[in-house]
Short mmCIF file of C-alpha atoms and ligand atoms in Angstrom, two decimals:
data_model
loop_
_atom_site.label_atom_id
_atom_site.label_comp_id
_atom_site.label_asym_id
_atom_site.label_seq_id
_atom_site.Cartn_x
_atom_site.Cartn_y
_atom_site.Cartn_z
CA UNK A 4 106.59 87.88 87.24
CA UNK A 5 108.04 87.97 83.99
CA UNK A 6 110.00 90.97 82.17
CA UNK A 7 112.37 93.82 83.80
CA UNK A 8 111.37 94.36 87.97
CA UNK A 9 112.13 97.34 89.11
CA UNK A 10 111.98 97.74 93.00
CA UNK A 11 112.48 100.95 95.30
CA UNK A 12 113.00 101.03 98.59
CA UNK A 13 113.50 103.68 101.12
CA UNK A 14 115.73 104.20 103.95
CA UNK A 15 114.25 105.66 107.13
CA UNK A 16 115.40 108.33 109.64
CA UNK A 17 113.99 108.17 113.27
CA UNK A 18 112.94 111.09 114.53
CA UNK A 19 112.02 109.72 118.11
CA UNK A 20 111.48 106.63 119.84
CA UNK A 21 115.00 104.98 120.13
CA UNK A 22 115.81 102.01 121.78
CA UNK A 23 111.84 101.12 122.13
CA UNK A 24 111.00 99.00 119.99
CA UNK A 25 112.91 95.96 121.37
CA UNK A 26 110.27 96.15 124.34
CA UNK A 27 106.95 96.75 122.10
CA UNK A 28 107.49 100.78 122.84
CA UNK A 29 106.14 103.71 120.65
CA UNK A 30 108.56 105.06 117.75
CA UNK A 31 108.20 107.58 115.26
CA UNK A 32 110.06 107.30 112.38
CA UNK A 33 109.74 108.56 108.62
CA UNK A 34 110.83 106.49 105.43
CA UNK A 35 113.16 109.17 103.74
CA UNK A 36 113.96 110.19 99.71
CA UNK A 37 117.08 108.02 99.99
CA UNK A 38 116.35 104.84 98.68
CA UNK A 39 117.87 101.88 97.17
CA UNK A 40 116.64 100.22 93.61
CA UNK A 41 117.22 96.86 92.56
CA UNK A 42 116.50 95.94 88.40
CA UNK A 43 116.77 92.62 87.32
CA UNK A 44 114.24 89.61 85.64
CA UNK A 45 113.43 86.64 87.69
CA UNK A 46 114.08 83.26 87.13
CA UNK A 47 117.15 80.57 87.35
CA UNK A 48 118.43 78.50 89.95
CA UNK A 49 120.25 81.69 92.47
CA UNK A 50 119.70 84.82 93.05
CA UNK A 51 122.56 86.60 91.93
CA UNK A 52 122.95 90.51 92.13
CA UNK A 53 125.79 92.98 91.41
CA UNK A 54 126.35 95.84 93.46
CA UNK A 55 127.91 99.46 92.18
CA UNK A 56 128.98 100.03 95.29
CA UNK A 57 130.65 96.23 95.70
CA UNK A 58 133.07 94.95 93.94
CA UNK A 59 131.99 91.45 94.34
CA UNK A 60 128.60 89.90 93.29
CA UNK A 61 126.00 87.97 95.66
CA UNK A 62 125.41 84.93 94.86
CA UNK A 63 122.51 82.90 96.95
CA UNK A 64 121.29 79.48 96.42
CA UNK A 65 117.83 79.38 97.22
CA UNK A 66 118.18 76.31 99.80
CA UNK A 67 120.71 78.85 101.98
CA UNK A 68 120.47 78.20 105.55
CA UNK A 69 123.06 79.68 107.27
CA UNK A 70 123.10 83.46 106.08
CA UNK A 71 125.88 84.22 108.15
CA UNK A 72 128.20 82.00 105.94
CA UNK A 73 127.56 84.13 102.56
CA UNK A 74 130.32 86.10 101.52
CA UNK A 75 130.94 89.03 100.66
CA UNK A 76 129.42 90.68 104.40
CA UNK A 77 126.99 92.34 102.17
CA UNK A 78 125.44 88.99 100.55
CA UNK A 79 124.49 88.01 103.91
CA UNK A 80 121.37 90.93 104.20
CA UNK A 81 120.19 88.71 100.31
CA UNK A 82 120.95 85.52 102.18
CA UNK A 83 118.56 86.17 105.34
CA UNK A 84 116.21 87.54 102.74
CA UNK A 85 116.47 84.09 100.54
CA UNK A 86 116.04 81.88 103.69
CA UNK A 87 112.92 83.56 104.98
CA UNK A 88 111.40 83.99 101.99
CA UNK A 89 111.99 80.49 100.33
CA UNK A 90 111.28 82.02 96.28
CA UNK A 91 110.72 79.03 93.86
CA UNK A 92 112.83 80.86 91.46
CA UNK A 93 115.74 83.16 91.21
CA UNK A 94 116.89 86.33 90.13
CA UNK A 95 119.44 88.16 88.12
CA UNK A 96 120.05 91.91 88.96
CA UNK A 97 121.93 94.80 89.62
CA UNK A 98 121.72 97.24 93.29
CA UNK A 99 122.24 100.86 93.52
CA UNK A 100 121.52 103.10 96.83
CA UNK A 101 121.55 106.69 97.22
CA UNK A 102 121.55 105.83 100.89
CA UNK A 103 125.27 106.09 103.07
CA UNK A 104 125.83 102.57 104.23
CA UNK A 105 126.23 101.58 107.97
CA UNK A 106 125.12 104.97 108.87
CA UNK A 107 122.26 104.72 110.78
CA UNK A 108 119.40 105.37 108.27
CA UNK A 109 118.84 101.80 107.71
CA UNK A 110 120.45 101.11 104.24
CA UNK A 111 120.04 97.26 105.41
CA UNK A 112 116.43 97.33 106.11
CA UNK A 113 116.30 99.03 102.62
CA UNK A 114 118.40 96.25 101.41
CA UNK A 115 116.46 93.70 102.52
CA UNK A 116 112.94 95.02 101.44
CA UNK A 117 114.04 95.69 97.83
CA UNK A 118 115.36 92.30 97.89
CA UNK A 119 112.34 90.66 99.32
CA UNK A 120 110.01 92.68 96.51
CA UNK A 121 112.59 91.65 93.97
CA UNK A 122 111.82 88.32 94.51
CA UNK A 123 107.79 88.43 94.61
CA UNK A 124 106.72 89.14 98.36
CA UNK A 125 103.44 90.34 98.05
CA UNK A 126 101.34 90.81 101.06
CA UNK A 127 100.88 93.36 103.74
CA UNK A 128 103.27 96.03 104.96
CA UNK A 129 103.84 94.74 108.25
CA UNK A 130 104.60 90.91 107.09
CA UNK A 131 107.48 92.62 104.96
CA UNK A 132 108.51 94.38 107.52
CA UNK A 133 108.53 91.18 109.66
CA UNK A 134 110.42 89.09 106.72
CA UNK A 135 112.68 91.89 106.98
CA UNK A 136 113.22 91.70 110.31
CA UNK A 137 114.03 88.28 110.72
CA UNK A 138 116.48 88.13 107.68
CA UNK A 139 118.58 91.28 109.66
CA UNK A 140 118.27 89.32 113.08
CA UNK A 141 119.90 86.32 111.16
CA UNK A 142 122.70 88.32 108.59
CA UNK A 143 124.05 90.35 111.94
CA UNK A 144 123.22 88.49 114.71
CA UNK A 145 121.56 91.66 115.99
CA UNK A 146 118.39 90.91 117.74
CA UNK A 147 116.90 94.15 116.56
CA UNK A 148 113.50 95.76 116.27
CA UNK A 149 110.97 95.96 114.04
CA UNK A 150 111.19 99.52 113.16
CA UNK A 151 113.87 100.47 110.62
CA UNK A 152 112.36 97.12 108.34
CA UNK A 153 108.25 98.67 108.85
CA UNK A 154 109.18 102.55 108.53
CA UNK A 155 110.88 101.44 104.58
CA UNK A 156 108.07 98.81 104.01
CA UNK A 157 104.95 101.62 105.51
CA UNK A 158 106.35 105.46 104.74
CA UNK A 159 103.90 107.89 103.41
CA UNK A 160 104.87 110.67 101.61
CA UNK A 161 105.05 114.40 103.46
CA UNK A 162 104.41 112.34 107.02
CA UNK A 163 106.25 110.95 109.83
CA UNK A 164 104.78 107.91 110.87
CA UNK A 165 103.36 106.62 114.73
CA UNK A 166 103.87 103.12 114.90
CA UNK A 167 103.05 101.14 118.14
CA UNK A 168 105.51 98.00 117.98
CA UNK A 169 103.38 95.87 120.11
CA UNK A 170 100.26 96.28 117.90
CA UNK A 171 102.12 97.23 114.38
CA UNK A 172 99.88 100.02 114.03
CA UNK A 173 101.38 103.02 111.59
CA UNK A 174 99.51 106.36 111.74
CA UNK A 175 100.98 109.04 109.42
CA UNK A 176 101.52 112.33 111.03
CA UNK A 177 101.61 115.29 108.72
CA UNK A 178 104.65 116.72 109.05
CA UNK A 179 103.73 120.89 109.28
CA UNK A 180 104.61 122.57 106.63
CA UNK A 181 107.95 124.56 106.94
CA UNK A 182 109.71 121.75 108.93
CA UNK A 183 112.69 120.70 107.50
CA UNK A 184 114.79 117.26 108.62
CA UNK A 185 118.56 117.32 108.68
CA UNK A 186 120.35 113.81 108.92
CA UNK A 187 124.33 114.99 109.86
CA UNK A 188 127.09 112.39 110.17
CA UNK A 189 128.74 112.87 113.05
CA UNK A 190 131.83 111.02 111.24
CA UNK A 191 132.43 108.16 113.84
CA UNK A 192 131.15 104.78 112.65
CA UNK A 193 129.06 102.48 114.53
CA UNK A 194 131.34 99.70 115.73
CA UNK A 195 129.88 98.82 118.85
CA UNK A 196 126.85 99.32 118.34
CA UNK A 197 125.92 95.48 117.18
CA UNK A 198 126.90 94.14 120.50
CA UNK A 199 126.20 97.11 122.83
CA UNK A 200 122.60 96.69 121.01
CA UNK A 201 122.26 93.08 122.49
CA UNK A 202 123.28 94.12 125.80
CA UNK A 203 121.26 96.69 126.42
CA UNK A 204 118.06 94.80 125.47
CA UNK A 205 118.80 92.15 127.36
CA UNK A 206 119.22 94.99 130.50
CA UNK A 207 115.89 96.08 128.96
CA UNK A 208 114.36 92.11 128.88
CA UNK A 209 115.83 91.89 132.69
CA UNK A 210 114.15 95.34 133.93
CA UNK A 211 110.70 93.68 132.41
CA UNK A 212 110.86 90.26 134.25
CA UNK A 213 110.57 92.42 137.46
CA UNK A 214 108.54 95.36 136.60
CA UNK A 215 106.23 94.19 133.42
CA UNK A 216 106.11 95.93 130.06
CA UNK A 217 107.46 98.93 130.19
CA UNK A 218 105.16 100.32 127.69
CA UNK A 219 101.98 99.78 129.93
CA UNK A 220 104.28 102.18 132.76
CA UNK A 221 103.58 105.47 133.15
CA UNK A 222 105.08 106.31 136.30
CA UNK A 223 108.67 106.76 136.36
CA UNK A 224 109.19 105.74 139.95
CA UNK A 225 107.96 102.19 139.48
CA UNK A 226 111.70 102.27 138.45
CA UNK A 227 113.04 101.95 142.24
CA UNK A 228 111.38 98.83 142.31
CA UNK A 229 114.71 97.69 140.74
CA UNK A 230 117.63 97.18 142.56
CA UNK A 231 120.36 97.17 139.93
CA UNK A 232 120.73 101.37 139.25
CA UNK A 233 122.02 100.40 135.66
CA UNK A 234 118.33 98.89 135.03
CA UNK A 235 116.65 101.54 136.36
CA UNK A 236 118.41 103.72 134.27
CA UNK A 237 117.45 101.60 131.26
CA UNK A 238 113.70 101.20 132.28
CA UNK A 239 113.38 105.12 132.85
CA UNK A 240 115.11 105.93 129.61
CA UNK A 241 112.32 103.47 127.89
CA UNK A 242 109.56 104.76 129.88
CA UNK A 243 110.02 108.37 129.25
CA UNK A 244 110.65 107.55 125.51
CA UNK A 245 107.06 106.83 125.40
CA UNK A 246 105.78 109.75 126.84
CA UNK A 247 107.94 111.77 124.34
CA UNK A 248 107.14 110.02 121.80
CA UNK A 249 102.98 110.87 122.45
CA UNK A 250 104.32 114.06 123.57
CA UNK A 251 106.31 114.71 119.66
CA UNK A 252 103.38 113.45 117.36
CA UNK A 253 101.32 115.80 119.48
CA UNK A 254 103.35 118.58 119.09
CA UNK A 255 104.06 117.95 114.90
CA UNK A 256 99.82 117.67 115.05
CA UNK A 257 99.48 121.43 116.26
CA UNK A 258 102.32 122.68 114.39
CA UNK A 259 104.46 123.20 117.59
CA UNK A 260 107.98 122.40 116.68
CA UNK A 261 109.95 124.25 119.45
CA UNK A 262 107.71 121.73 121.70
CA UNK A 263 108.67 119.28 119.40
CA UNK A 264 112.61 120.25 119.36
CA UNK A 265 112.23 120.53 123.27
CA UNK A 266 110.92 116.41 122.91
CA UNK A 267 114.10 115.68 120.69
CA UNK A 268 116.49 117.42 122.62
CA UNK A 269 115.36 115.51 125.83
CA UNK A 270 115.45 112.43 124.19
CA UNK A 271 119.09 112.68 123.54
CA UNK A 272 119.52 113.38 127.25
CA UNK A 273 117.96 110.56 128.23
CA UNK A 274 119.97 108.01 125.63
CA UNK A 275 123.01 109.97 126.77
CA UNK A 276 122.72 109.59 130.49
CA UNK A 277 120.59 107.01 131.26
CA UNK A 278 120.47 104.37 127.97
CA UNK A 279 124.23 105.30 127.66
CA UNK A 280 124.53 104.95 123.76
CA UNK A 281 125.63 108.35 122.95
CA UNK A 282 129.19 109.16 122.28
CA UNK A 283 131.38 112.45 122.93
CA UNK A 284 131.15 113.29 119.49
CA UNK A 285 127.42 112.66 119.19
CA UNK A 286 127.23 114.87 121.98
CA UNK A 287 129.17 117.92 120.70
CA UNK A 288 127.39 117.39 117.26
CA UNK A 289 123.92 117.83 119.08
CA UNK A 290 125.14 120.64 121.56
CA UNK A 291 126.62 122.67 118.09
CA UNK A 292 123.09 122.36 116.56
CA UNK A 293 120.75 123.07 119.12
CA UNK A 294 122.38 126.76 119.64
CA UNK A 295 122.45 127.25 116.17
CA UNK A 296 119.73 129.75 115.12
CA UNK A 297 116.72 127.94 113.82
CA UNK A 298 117.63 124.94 114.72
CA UNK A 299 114.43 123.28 116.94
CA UNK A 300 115.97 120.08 118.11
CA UNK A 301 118.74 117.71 117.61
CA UNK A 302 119.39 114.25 118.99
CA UNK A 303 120.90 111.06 117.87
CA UNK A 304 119.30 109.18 115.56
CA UNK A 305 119.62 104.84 115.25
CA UNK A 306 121.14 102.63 117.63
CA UNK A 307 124.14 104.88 118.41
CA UNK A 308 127.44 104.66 119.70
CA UNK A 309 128.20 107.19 116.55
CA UNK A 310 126.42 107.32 113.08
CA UNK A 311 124.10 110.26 112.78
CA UNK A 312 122.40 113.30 114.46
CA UNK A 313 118.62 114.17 112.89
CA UNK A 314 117.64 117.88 113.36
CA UNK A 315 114.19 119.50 113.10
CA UNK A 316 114.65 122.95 111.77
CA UNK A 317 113.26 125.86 110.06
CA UNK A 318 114.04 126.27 105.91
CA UNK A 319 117.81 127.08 105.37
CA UNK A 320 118.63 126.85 108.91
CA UNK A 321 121.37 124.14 108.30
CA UNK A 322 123.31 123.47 105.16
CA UNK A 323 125.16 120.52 105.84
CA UNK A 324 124.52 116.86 106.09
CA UNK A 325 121.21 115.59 103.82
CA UNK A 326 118.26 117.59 103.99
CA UNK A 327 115.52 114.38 103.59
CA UNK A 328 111.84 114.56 102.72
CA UNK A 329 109.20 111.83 104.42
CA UNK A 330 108.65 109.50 101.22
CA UNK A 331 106.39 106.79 100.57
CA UNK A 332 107.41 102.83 101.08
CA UNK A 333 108.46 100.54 98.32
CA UNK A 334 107.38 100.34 95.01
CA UNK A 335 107.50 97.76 92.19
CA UNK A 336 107.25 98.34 88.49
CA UNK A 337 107.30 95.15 86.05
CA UNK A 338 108.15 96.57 82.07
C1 LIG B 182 118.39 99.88 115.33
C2 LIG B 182 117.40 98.72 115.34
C3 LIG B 182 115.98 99.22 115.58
C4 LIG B 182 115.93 100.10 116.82
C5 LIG B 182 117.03 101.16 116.80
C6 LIG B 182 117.11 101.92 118.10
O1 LIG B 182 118.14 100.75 114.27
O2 LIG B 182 117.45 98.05 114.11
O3 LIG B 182 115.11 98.12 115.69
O4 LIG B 182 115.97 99.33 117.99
O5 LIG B 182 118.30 100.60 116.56
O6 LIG B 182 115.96 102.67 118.31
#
């Protein structure tokens, strides 16, 4: 590519489906109109990019193999990038976001797909998504899912979209007219959450060796085949994700959204009580909005342990936090 790239890419709210994706699981989240936009021209020996929110510059030699050595911490999302993608060439450019960083609405996963269509990736949705993937697993050390990476790389404008994480299928679901999303910060950041995230997939990982995949189970009482109540808590939480899940996209299909509030609102239960990666104040954030007149549903949105609530509402019903439309993935213009 030669001349001035311009590259887009959205962030993503989840609206349900959390914690499933680490065990092939259904999740339904929407790439949002906060994005982050990356302009630069290709060529030369790094890829070197300037940041208005950093003050310091990343600067990534395109032999990097140990991401988690580039400095500053925000250099290592280019770095994983970089070493998955391998570009013959470099790039010189300059990142802005309109997305809050370390929030919970995947300003990383935004990161990282700009990056990757900055530097020439051109192929399918889901092998961006997968690049993606990888170069987050190897920046944080997170072993996380594919979801936040193929919601930026696959949104469609005006829908929330179904995506089964075992087969990578994404089908857009209109979102009904009417329906607003609200994305509130419920002010605590997310400092556990990169190595509660590991331990609670590997309770999720042990939970499978015994029962199978949980997304082929149905039956929540295959559970007490499990001896260790903490994995049985785990397993059910994942299990009846699914269901709510189906249950959600059903619901947004015929318009329904207290059935679909009633979905959202359970699904915070069950990450609250039985995933156990809500917090007080995500609590008391969700309990405030859910009595709050037009307000459908509330729950906690991301990997938790603080970060952000979404809320399914009626027009006007909330006025604070970002009110986000469903956008469409990444784009690329070359001038
Ligand atoms: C983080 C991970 C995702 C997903 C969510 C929880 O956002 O990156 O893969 O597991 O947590 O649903």
């Amino acid at each position: 590519m030669t001349g001035r790239i311009t590259v887009v890419a959205p962030g993503r709210v989840n609206l349900i489906g959390e914690h499933t994706d680490t065990t092939d699981g259904l999740v339904m989240p929407m790439a949002i109109d906060l994005a982050t936009t990356i302009t630069g021209t290709a060529g030369g020996p790094v890829v070197h990019l300037t940041s208005a929110d950093e003050d310091e510059p990343a600067v990534v030699a395109l032999d990097v193999d140990d991401p988690t050595a580039a400095s500053p911490g925000w250099a290592r999302y280019v770095a994983g990038v970089v070493a998955e993608l391998r570009p013959t060439q470099g790039f010189t450019g300059h990142v802005t976001t309109t997305l809050p960083v370390g929030a919970g609405l995947s300003s990383s996963a935004a990161l990282e797909v700009a990056v990757a269509m900055s530097l020439g990736f051109d192929g399918r949705a889901h092998d961006l998504a997968r690049l993606a993937q990888r170069a987050e697993q190897r920046a944080s050390g997170v072993p996380c899912g594919v979801m936040d990476q193929l919601a930026s790389a696959s949104g469609v404008a005006g829908h929330a979209l179904l995506i089964d994480t075992h087969t990578l299928s994404v089908t857009p679901i209109r979102l009904p007219t009417g329906a607003e999303i609200r994305v509130i910060h419920s002010g605590q950041s997310r400092e556990l959450a990169g190595s509660a995230y590991g331990d609670r997939r590997r309770e999720v990982e042990a939970a499978q060796a015994v029962l199978g995949p949980l997304r082929s189970i149905t039956d929540t009482e295959v559970v007490d085949r499990l001896d260790d109540p903490v994995l049985r808590r785990r397993a059910r939480h994942v299990i009846t994700e699914n269901a709510r899940v189906r249950s959600f996209a059903a619901a947004l299909e015929r318009g329904d959204l207290a059935a679909a509030g009633a979905d959202m609102v359970a699904s915070h239960a069950s990450l609250r009580d039985d995933f156990e990666v809500s917090t007080d104040v995500l609590d008391a954030l969700v309990d405030r909005l859910i009595v709050t007149p037009g307000v459908h549903g509330a729950r906690l949105t991301g990997a938790g342990f603080g970060g952000c609530v979404v809320a399914l509402t009626d027009p006007g019903a909330l006025d604070e936090g970002w009110l986000v439309h469903a956008a469409d993935g990444p784009g690329r213009t070359v001038a």
